[in-house]
Amino acid sequence: MSHRPPLSDRQRVDVWDATLHATRSVLRGRGLREVLTPVRLSAVAVEPFIEPIGAAGGLLATSPELPMKRLLARGAPSIFQVAPCFRAAEHGDLHREQFHLVEWYRLDHDADTMRRDVEAVVAAVFEAVSAALEEPAVAAPSTWIEVSAVPLMERTLGVSLRGDEDVAALADALQPVRGALGDPLAAVPHEHLVSSPRAHTLAAWTAFFSTWCDARLDAWLLEQGAVGVHLVEFPTALAALSEVAPSADGRQVAHRFESHVSGRELANGYRELRDAAEQRRRFDDVNVLRDAMGLRPLPLDEAFLSELREPGLPPCAGVALGLERLVLLASARRRLGDVTIELGAPGG
Amino acid sequence: MDVNELRKNAKVELDGHPYIVTEFQFVKPGKGQGLYKCKLKNMITGSVIDRTWRSGERLTAANVESHKMQFLFASGEAFTFMNTENYEQVEVQADLIGDDKYFLLDGIEAEVLFYNSRPVGVSLPSHIVMDVTECEPGVKGDTATNVTKGATVQTGLVVQVPLFIKKGERIKIDTRNKAYVERVNS
């Protein structure tokens, strides 16, 4: 893919105006209401490798997920938000410490509908950005395919996986690729995790997944060319905040998906986990993993966990899409810094 | 240092050698572990390697400093330089200087690289003006272009120069490839 030169200041204003307008039009047109939730929070979702930035006694939002779910628990209809998000120490062509997620939730829908929404937002923003720039149009994904994550891992690695292995079984299954990939589990602090099997399994799958993305998935995605890819049905340990349930073929899978365009990860969605006890266990597991990796354990969002238990989250699905990355793809620029409005802010 | 402090031009220690990051790429699946993919150059030997770190790993910053220093004198296998700010003197061994010794005019300023307070390299200005101390006369009538002759400068270095250069003139030399650049009118 060839890249065009960085946008001028004026083009950035035009492109963001077009992007925000198109995003809101699509989501409102598809029946969602727009909300705002606080950016400074007392706690954020506990993730293995997402580091919040402190803000005068609180934390800046890493995503609007927990506040939006609290709105749903309190009776909100299907909602969306364009949310400023902050993640410490993410610097790169495709990463910024400050960025925007467009995140939305649908009551009584499965992740299928969310994927159609993602496709509609992507198409609309590609069209709006091309029009705003008065440049030759950048082609939006011609079609979208859905690919189950575990079978794709098997195919691209030549190994046999179920997707719910514990550490020992995963290490065994990956034995054939140790030559090609090195030991994907080498960076797992095994000695600190032996007494916490769930956290240990999470650490192993996270390490393997990160290695696989870099060693195989990125190249496979680029081979798909202009076809958008929804990676669906994740290994159970990588459920994050999604529900684990049988897939159509009867395997236990995490009902989580990632949407990729031109090899770039754009969106991450869930059929949302509604079991408060399981949610607390997962946050605790992540904190055990964080501690073992020498990362600071994070406070749990007790208000969220309490409302997840009572009144409880209605059945829903949610997805978050990185707006800067979408603008980057739609304008055929190379790095986020070519399209963002940063004005020298820290973390740019 | 934490790996998240890695940037282009960061200096890190690997296997006892100082390296500078020449290319840097951060990749991270949204829910996965970040990878810091780096190209690094050995600051002493110049050799280039690829290394990838994962978020959470730690590494050692290289204690590397560069000081502007003035060349004072050579004695045997040692070349003595003086820090132009604090007047401290340091001896640099000949093997670190190599053929650059031909450019060490009295009083010339160079950047001396220190690793753990030991001098490990000297980098000279890219161009230096030197005196031609010996040179055959140009052959009359030879007007062909690209014809050169040898000229010796005050440090004993012989460079190829155009035929019009005469003994006693000053010439600018590129220190990186020991090539004549131009005549300097003084």
Coordinates of C-alpha atoms in Angstrom, one line a residue:
Chain A
M1 CA 0.0 0.0 0.0
S2 CA 1.4 3.4 -0.9
H3 CA 1.1 6.2 1.5
R4 CA 0.3 9.9 0.9
P5 CA 2.1 12.7 2.7
P6 CA 0.9 13.9 6.1
L7 CA -2.3 15.9 6.2
S8 CA -2.1 19.7 6.5
D9 CA -3.6 21.4 9.5
R10 CA -6.6 22.4 7.5
Q11 CA -7.1 18.9 6.1
R12 CA -7.0 17.5 9.6
V13 CA -9.9 19.8 10.6
D14 CA -11.9 18.8 7.5
V15 CA -11.2 15.1 7.9
W16 CA -12.1 14.9 11.6
D17 CA -15.3 16.9 11.0
A18 CA -16.2 14.4 8.2
T19 CA -15.3 11.4 10.3
L20 CA -17.3 12.5 13.4
H21 CA -20.3 13.4 11.3
A22 CA -20.3 10.1 9.4
T23 CA -19.8 8.0 12.5
R24 CA -22.6 9.7 14.4
S25 CA -24.9 9.6 11.4
V26 CA -24.4 5.9 10.9
L27 CA -24.9 4.9 14.5
R28 CA -27.9 7.2 15.1
G29 CA -29.4 6.0 11.9
R30 CA -29.0 2.4 13.2
G31 CA -30.9 3.3 16.3
L32 CA -28.3 4.2 18.9
R33 CA -28.3 7.2 21.3
E34 CA -25.2 9.2 22.0
V35 CA -23.9 9.5 25.5
L36 CA -21.0 11.0 27.4
T37 CA -19.5 9.4 30.4
P38 CA -16.7 10.6 32.8
V39 CA -13.2 10.6 31.5
R40 CA -11.6 10.8 35.0
L41 CA -12.5 7.5 36.8
S42 CA -11.7 5.8 40.1
A43 CA -10.9 2.5 38.3
V44 CA -10.7 1.1 34.8
A45 CA -11.1 -2.3 33.3
V46 CA -8.1 -4.4 34.6
E47 CA -6.2 -5.6 31.6
P48 CA -2.8 -7.4 31.4
F49 CA -1.1 -4.8 29.2
I50 CA -3.2 -1.7 29.2
E51 CA -1.7 0.9 31.5
P52 CA -3.8 3.8 32.8
I53 CA -2.5 7.3 33.2
G54 CA -3.1 8.8 36.7
A55 CA -5.1 12.0 37.0
A56 CA -5.3 13.9 40.3
G57 CA -6.5 11.0 42.5
G58 CA -8.2 9.1 39.7
L59 CA -7.3 7.4 36.5
L60 CA -8.0 8.7 32.9
A61 CA -10.3 6.3 31.0
T62 CA -8.5 3.6 29.0
S63 CA -11.9 3.0 27.4
P64 CA -15.5 4.0 28.3
E65 CA -16.5 0.4 28.8
L66 CA -17.3 0.2 32.5
P67 CA -19.2 3.5 32.7
M68 CA -21.2 2.7 29.7
K69 CA -22.1 -0.7 31.1
R70 CA -23.2 1.0 34.3
L71 CA -25.6 3.1 32.2
L72 CA -27.0 0.0 30.6
A73 CA -27.4 -1.7 34.0
R74 CA -29.4 1.5 35.1
G75 CA -31.8 1.1 32.2
A76 CA -30.2 2.9 29.2
P77 CA -31.2 1.9 25.7
S78 CA -28.6 1.0 23.0
I79 CA -26.0 3.7 23.2
F80 CA -22.8 5.0 21.6
Q81 CA -20.0 7.4 22.5
V82 CA -17.0 9.0 20.9
A83 CA -14.7 8.8 23.9
P84 CA -11.2 10.2 24.6
C85 CA -9.0 7.4 25.9
F86 CA -5.6 7.3 27.4
R87 CA -3.1 4.5 27.6
A88 CA 0.4 5.0 29.1
A89 CA 3.5 4.3 27.2
E90 CA 1.9 3.4 23.8
H91 CA 4.0 5.2 21.3
G92 CA 4.3 4.1 17.6
D93 CA 3.1 4.5 14.1
L94 CA -0.2 2.9 15.1
H95 CA -0.3 3.9 18.8
R96 CA -0.8 7.1 20.7
E97 CA -1.2 7.7 24.5
Q98 CA -4.3 9.8 23.7
F99 CA -6.8 8.6 21.2
H100 CA -10.5 8.2 20.6
L101 CA -12.7 5.1 20.7
V102 CA -16.1 5.1 19.2
E103 CA -17.7 2.5 21.5
W104 CA -21.3 1.2 21.3
Y105 CA -23.6 -1.3 23.0
R106 CA -26.8 -2.9 21.8
L107 CA -29.4 -4.5 24.0
D108 CA -30.7 -7.9 23.0
H109 CA -28.3 -8.3 20.1
D110 CA -25.5 -10.6 19.5
A111 CA -22.1 -9.7 18.2
D112 CA -23.3 -10.3 14.6
T113 CA -25.2 -7.0 14.6
M114 CA -22.1 -5.2 16.0
R115 CA -20.0 -6.5 13.1
R116 CA -22.6 -5.2 10.6
D117 CA -22.3 -1.8 12.5
V118 CA -18.5 -1.8 12.2
E119 CA -18.8 -2.5 8.5
A120 CA -21.3 0.4 8.1
V121 CA -19.1 2.9 10.1
V122 CA -16.0 1.9 8.2
A123 CA -17.7 2.3 4.8
A124 CA -19.2 5.7 5.7
V125 CA -15.9 7.1 7.1
F126 CA -13.9 6.0 4.1
E127 CA -16.4 7.8 1.8
A128 CA -16.6 10.9 4.0
V129 CA -12.8 11.2 4.3
S130 CA -12.2 10.9 0.6
A131 CA -14.9 13.5 -0.1
A132 CA -13.4 15.9 2.5
L133 CA -9.9 15.6 1.1
E134 CA -10.9 15.9 -2.5
E135 CA -8.4 13.2 -3.3
P136 CA -8.8 10.0 -5.3
A137 CA -11.0 7.8 -3.1
V138 CA -9.3 5.1 -1.0
A139 CA -11.2 1.9 -1.5
A140 CA -13.1 0.7 1.6
P141 CA -13.1 -3.0 2.2
S142 CA -14.9 -4.6 -0.7
T143 CA -16.3 -7.5 1.4
W144 CA -15.9 -8.8 4.9
I145 CA -15.2 -12.3 6.0
E146 CA -15.5 -13.9 9.4
V147 CA -12.7 -16.3 10.5
S148 CA -12.6 -18.3 13.7
A149 CA -9.4 -17.5 15.6
V150 CA -8.4 -20.9 16.8
P151 CA -8.7 -22.7 13.5
L152 CA -6.7 -19.8 11.9
M153 CA -4.0 -20.3 14.5
E154 CA -3.9 -24.0 13.6
R155 CA -3.8 -23.3 9.9
T156 CA -1.1 -20.6 10.0
L157 CA 1.1 -22.5 12.5
G158 CA 0.5 -26.1 11.5
V159 CA -0.4 -27.1 15.0
S160 CA -3.5 -28.6 16.6
L161 CA -5.3 -26.5 19.1
R162 CA -8.7 -26.6 20.9
G163 CA -8.5 -23.1 22.3
D164 CA -9.1 -24.0 25.9
E165 CA -5.8 -25.6 26.8
D166 CA -4.1 -25.0 30.1
V167 CA -0.4 -24.0 30.3
A168 CA 1.0 -27.5 30.0
A169 CA -1.3 -28.6 27.1
L170 CA -0.7 -25.3 25.3
A171 CA 3.1 -25.8 25.6
D172 CA 2.7 -29.3 24.2
A173 CA 0.5 -28.2 21.4
L174 CA 3.1 -25.5 20.4
Q175 CA 6.0 -27.8 20.5
P176 CA 6.2 -28.2 16.7
V177 CA 6.6 -24.4 16.2
R178 CA 9.3 -23.8 18.8
G179 CA 11.9 -23.8 16.1
A180 CA 10.2 -21.2 14.0
L181 CA 8.7 -19.0 16.7
G182 CA 11.2 -19.6 19.5
D183 CA 9.4 -20.5 22.7
P184 CA 6.3 -18.2 22.8
L185 CA 5.9 -19.0 26.5
A186 CA 9.4 -18.1 27.4
A187 CA 8.4 -14.6 28.7
V188 CA 5.7 -16.1 31.0
P189 CA 6.9 -15.7 34.6
H190 CA 6.0 -19.4 35.3
E191 CA 7.6 -19.6 38.8
H192 CA 5.3 -16.8 40.0
L193 CA 2.2 -18.2 38.6
V194 CA 2.2 -21.9 39.5
S195 CA -0.1 -21.4 42.4
S196 CA -2.6 -19.5 40.2
P197 CA -3.6 -21.8 37.4
R198 CA -6.2 -19.4 35.9
A199 CA -3.7 -16.4 35.8
H200 CA -1.0 -18.8 34.6
T201 CA -3.2 -19.9 31.7
L202 CA -4.1 -16.3 30.9
A203 CA -0.4 -15.3 30.9
A204 CA 0.5 -18.2 28.6
W205 CA -2.3 -17.5 26.1
T206 CA -1.6 -13.8 26.1
A207 CA 2.1 -14.4 25.4
F208 CA 1.3 -16.9 22.7
F209 CA -1.4 -14.7 21.1
S210 CA 1.0 -11.7 21.0
T211 CA 3.6 -13.8 19.3
W212 CA 1.2 -15.3 16.8
C213 CA -0.1 -11.8 15.8
D214 CA 3.4 -10.7 15.0
A215 CA 4.7 -13.9 13.5
R216 CA 1.7 -15.0 11.5
L217 CA -1.6 -13.1 11.8
D218 CA -0.3 -9.8 10.4
A219 CA 1.1 -11.4 7.3
W220 CA -2.1 -13.5 6.8
L221 CA -4.3 -10.3 7.2
L222 CA -2.2 -8.5 4.5
E223 CA -2.8 -11.4 2.2
Q224 CA -6.5 -10.8 2.4
G225 CA -5.9 -7.4 0.6
A226 CA -9.0 -5.3 0.4
V227 CA -11.2 -7.8 2.3
G228 CA -12.1 -6.8 5.8
V229 CA -11.6 -9.5 8.4
H230 CA -13.6 -10.2 11.5
L231 CA -11.6 -12.6 13.7
V232 CA -14.2 -14.3 15.8
E233 CA -14.5 -17.0 18.5
F234 CA -11.4 -16.4 20.6
P235 CA -9.6 -18.9 22.9
T236 CA -11.4 -19.0 26.2
A237 CA -8.5 -17.6 28.2
L238 CA -8.5 -14.5 26.0
A239 CA -12.2 -13.7 26.7
A240 CA -11.3 -10.4 28.5
L241 CA -14.9 -9.0 29.2
S242 CA -16.8 -11.4 26.8
E243 CA -18.9 -14.3 27.5
V244 CA -17.5 -17.8 27.2
A245 CA -20.1 -20.2 25.7
P246 CA -20.2 -23.0 23.1
S247 CA -19.8 -22.0 19.4
A248 CA -22.0 -23.4 16.6
D249 CA -19.8 -26.4 16.4
G250 CA -19.9 -27.1 20.1
R251 CA -16.4 -25.9 21.2
Q252 CA -16.1 -23.6 24.2
V253 CA -15.1 -20.2 22.8
A254 CA -14.9 -16.6 23.9
H255 CA -17.6 -14.6 22.1
R256 CA -15.1 -11.9 21.3
F257 CA -14.2 -10.5 17.9
E258 CA -11.6 -8.2 16.4
S259 CA -12.2 -6.3 13.1
H260 CA -9.1 -5.8 10.8
V261 CA -8.8 -3.7 7.7
S262 CA -5.6 -3.8 5.5
G263 CA -3.8 -5.7 8.3
R264 CA -4.7 -3.1 10.9
E265 CA -6.6 -3.9 14.0
L266 CA -9.6 -1.5 14.1
A267 CA -12.2 -2.8 16.6
N268 CA -12.7 -5.2 19.4
G269 CA -16.2 -6.5 20.4
Y270 CA -17.9 -8.8 22.8
R271 CA -21.0 -10.6 23.6
E272 CA -20.8 -9.1 27.1
L273 CA -20.1 -11.1 30.1
R274 CA -22.9 -10.6 32.7
D275 CA -21.8 -12.8 35.5
A276 CA -20.5 -10.5 38.2
A277 CA -18.6 -13.2 40.1
E278 CA -16.9 -14.4 37.0
Q279 CA -16.0 -10.8 36.1
R280 CA -14.4 -10.3 39.5
R281 CA -12.4 -13.5 39.1
R282 CA -11.1 -12.4 35.7
F283 CA -10.0 -9.0 37.1
D284 CA -8.3 -10.8 40.0
D285 CA -6.6 -13.2 37.6
V286 CA -5.3 -10.2 35.6
N287 CA -4.0 -8.6 38.7
V288 CA -2.2 -11.8 39.7
L289 CA -0.6 -11.8 36.2
R290 CA 0.3 -8.2 36.5
D291 CA 1.9 -8.7 39.8
A292 CA 3.9 -11.6 38.5
M293 CA 5.1 -9.5 35.6
G294 CA 6.2 -6.7 37.8
L295 CA 3.3 -4.5 36.8
R296 CA 1.3 -2.6 39.4
P297 CA -2.0 -4.4 40.3
L298 CA -4.9 -2.1 39.5
P299 CA -7.9 -1.2 41.7
L300 CA -11.2 -3.0 40.9
D301 CA -14.2 -0.9 39.9
E302 CA -16.4 -1.9 42.8
A303 CA -19.2 0.3 41.7
F304 CA -19.3 -1.5 38.3
L305 CA -19.0 -4.9 39.9
S306 CA -21.8 -4.1 42.3
E307 CA -24.2 -2.9 39.5
L308 CA -23.2 -5.9 37.4
R309 CA -24.6 -8.0 40.2
E310 CA -27.6 -5.8 41.0
P311 CA -29.5 -4.6 39.0
G312 CA -27.3 -6.5 36.5
L313 CA -26.4 -5.9 32.9
P314 CA -29.1 -6.8 30.4
P315 CA -28.1 -9.2 27.6
C316 CA -26.0 -7.0 25.2
A317 CA -23.1 -6.8 22.9
G318 CA -20.5 -4.1 22.6
V319 CA -17.7 -3.0 20.4
A320 CA -15.0 -0.3 20.4
L321 CA -13.3 1.1 17.3
G322 CA -10.2 3.2 17.1
L323 CA -11.1 6.4 15.3
E324 CA -7.6 7.6 14.6
R325 CA -6.7 4.3 12.9
L326 CA -9.9 4.4 10.8
V327 CA -9.0 8.0 9.7
L328 CA -5.5 6.7 8.9
L329 CA -6.7 3.9 6.7
A330 CA -9.4 6.1 5.0
S331 CA -6.9 8.7 4.1
A332 CA -4.1 6.3 3.1
R333 CA -1.6 7.9 5.4
R334 CA 1.3 6.1 7.1
R335 CA 1.3 6.9 10.8
L336 CA -1.3 8.2 13.3
G337 CA 0.8 11.4 13.6
D338 CA 0.0 12.2 10.0
V339 CA -3.7 12.5 10.7
T340 CA -4.2 13.5 14.4
I341 CA -4.9 16.9 15.9
E342 CA -2.3 16.9 18.7
L343 CA -0.9 20.4 19.0
G344 CA 2.1 19.2 20.9
A345 CA 0.1 17.5 23.7
P346 CA 2.0 15.0 25.9
G347 CA 1.9 11.5 24.6
G348 CA 1.6 12.5 21.0
Chain B
M1 CA 15.3 1.2 32.4
D2 CA 11.8 -0.1 31.4
V3 CA 11.5 -1.2 27.8
N4 CA 8.8 1.5 27.3
E5 CA 11.5 4.1 27.5
L6 CA 13.0 2.7 24.3
R7 CA 13.0 5.3 21.5
K8 CA 15.0 6.1 18.5
N9 CA 18.5 7.2 19.6
A10 CA 18.1 5.6 23.1
K11 CA 21.4 4.0 24.2
V12 CA 21.3 0.6 25.8
E13 CA 23.8 -2.0 27.0
L14 CA 23.8 -5.4 25.5
D15 CA 26.3 -8.1 26.2
G16 CA 28.7 -5.5 27.6
H17 CA 28.5 -3.2 24.6
P18 CA 26.8 0.1 24.2
Y19 CA 24.2 0.2 21.4
I20 CA 22.2 3.1 20.0
V21 CA 18.6 2.4 18.7
T22 CA 18.6 3.4 15.0
E23 CA 15.1 2.1 14.1
F24 CA 12.2 1.6 16.5
Q25 CA 8.8 0.1 16.0
F26 CA 6.2 -0.4 18.7
V27 CA 3.5 -3.0 17.8
K28 CA 0.8 -4.3 20.1
P29 CA -2.4 -6.2 19.6
G30 CA -5.1 -4.3 21.5
K31 CA -5.4 -6.9 24.2
G32 CA -1.9 -8.3 23.8
Q33 CA 1.6 -7.7 24.9
G34 CA 3.5 -4.9 23.3
L35 CA 6.6 -5.7 21.2
Y36 CA 9.4 -3.2 20.9
K37 CA 11.2 -4.0 17.6
C38 CA 14.6 -2.3 17.3
K39 CA 17.5 -2.0 15.0
L40 CA 20.6 -1.2 17.1
K41 CA 24.1 -0.1 16.2
N42 CA 27.1 -1.0 18.3
M43 CA 28.5 2.4 19.2
I44 CA 32.1 1.0 19.2
T45 CA 32.2 -1.4 16.2
G46 CA 29.3 0.0 14.1
S47 CA 27.8 -3.5 13.7
V48 CA 24.0 -3.5 13.4
I49 CA 21.7 -6.0 15.0
D50 CA 17.9 -6.6 15.4
R51 CA 16.4 -7.1 18.8
T52 CA 12.8 -7.4 20.0
W53 CA 11.7 -6.8 23.6
R54 CA 8.3 -7.4 25.1
S55 CA 6.5 -4.9 27.4
G56 CA 7.3 -5.6 31.0
E57 CA 11.0 -6.5 30.3
R58 CA 13.8 -4.4 31.7
L59 CA 17.1 -3.5 30.2
T60 CA 20.2 -1.5 31.1
A61 CA 20.8 2.0 29.8
A62 CA 24.3 2.4 28.4
N63 CA 26.4 4.8 30.3
V64 CA 27.6 6.6 27.2
E65 CA 28.8 10.2 27.0
S66 CA 30.3 12.2 24.3
H67 CA 32.7 15.1 25.1
K68 CA 34.2 17.8 22.9
M69 CA 38.0 17.4 23.3
Q70 CA 41.1 19.0 21.9
F71 CA 44.0 16.9 20.7
L72 CA 47.2 17.8 22.6
F73 CA 49.9 15.3 21.7
A74 CA 50.9 11.8 20.7
S75 CA 53.4 9.7 22.6
G76 CA 54.1 6.2 21.6
E77 CA 50.8 4.3 21.3
A78 CA 48.7 6.9 23.2
F79 CA 47.0 10.1 22.0
T80 CA 46.3 12.7 24.7
F81 CA 43.1 14.8 24.5
M82 CA 41.9 17.5 26.8
N83 CA 38.2 18.2 27.7
T84 CA 37.6 21.8 26.6
E85 CA 35.2 22.4 29.4
N86 CA 37.0 21.1 32.5
Y87 CA 40.5 20.7 31.1
E88 CA 40.7 17.0 32.2
Q89 CA 43.1 15.0 30.0
V90 CA 42.6 11.5 28.8
E91 CA 44.8 9.1 26.8
V92 CA 43.2 7.3 23.9
Q93 CA 45.0 4.2 22.6
A94 CA 46.1 4.1 19.0
D95 CA 44.0 1.1 18.0
L96 CA 40.8 3.2 18.7
I97 CA 42.1 5.9 16.4
G98 CA 43.5 3.9 13.5
D99 CA 44.1 5.8 10.4
D100 CA 42.4 8.9 11.9
K101 CA 45.8 9.6 13.4
Y102 CA 46.6 11.3 10.0
F103 CA 44.1 14.0 10.8
L104 CA 45.2 14.7 14.3
L105 CA 46.6 18.2 13.8
D106 CA 47.8 19.9 17.0
G107 CA 44.8 21.5 18.7
I108 CA 42.1 19.9 16.6
E109 CA 38.8 19.4 18.2
A110 CA 37.1 15.9 18.2
E111 CA 34.1 14.2 19.8
V112 CA 35.4 11.5 22.2
L113 CA 32.9 8.9 23.1
F114 CA 33.1 7.4 26.6
Y115 CA 31.5 4.2 27.7
N116 CA 31.5 3.6 31.5
S117 CA 33.9 6.5 31.7
R118 CA 36.4 4.8 29.3
P119 CA 37.2 6.4 26.0
V120 CA 35.9 4.0 23.2
G121 CA 36.0 6.2 20.1
V122 CA 37.0 9.4 18.6
S123 CA 35.0 11.1 15.8
L124 CA 36.6 13.9 13.8
P125 CA 35.0 16.7 12.0
S126 CA 33.9 15.4 8.5
H127 CA 36.3 17.8 6.8
I128 CA 39.7 19.1 7.8
V129 CA 42.0 21.6 6.0
M130 CA 45.6 20.5 5.8
D131 CA 48.9 21.8 4.2
V132 CA 50.5 20.2 1.2
T133 CA 54.1 19.6 2.3
E134 CA 55.2 17.6 -0.7
C135 CA 53.8 17.3 -4.2
E136 CA 55.2 16.7 -7.7
P137 CA 54.7 19.5 -10.1
G138 CA 51.8 19.1 -12.5
V139 CA 52.8 17.8 -16.0
K140 CA 52.5 20.7 -18.4
G141 CA 50.1 20.2 -21.3
D142 CA 48.2 17.4 -19.6
T143 CA 44.7 18.7 -19.7
A144 CA 42.8 15.5 -19.4
T145 CA 40.2 15.6 -16.6
N146 CA 40.1 13.3 -13.7
V147 CA 43.9 13.0 -13.8
T148 CA 45.4 13.1 -10.3
K149 CA 48.7 12.9 -8.5
G150 CA 49.8 12.2 -5.0
A151 CA 50.2 15.0 -2.5
T152 CA 51.6 14.6 1.0
V153 CA 50.2 16.7 3.9
Q154 CA 51.9 17.6 7.2
T155 CA 50.9 14.4 9.0
G156 CA 52.4 12.2 6.3
L157 CA 49.0 11.2 4.7
V158 CA 49.1 11.0 0.9
V159 CA 46.0 12.0 -0.9
Q160 CA 45.2 12.1 -4.6
V161 CA 44.7 15.6 -5.8
P162 CA 44.2 17.4 -9.1
L163 CA 47.2 18.4 -11.1
F164 CA 46.9 22.1 -10.3
I165 CA 47.6 21.6 -6.6
K166 CA 51.1 22.9 -5.6
K167 CA 53.3 22.4 -2.6
G168 CA 52.5 24.9 0.1
E169 CA 48.8 25.2 -0.8
R170 CA 46.0 24.2 1.6
I171 CA 43.4 21.6 0.7
K172 CA 40.2 20.4 2.3
I173 CA 40.1 16.6 2.9
D174 CA 37.1 14.4 3.8
T175 CA 38.1 12.5 6.9
R176 CA 35.6 9.7 6.2
N177 CA 37.3 8.5 3.0
K178 CA 40.5 10.5 3.0
A179 CA 39.5 12.1 -0.3
Y180 CA 40.5 15.5 -1.6
V181 CA 37.5 17.9 -1.6
E182 CA 38.8 21.3 -2.7
R183 CA 41.7 23.8 -2.7
V184 CA 41.4 26.4 0.1
N185 CA 42.5 29.9 -0.7
S186 CA 44.2 31.4 2.4

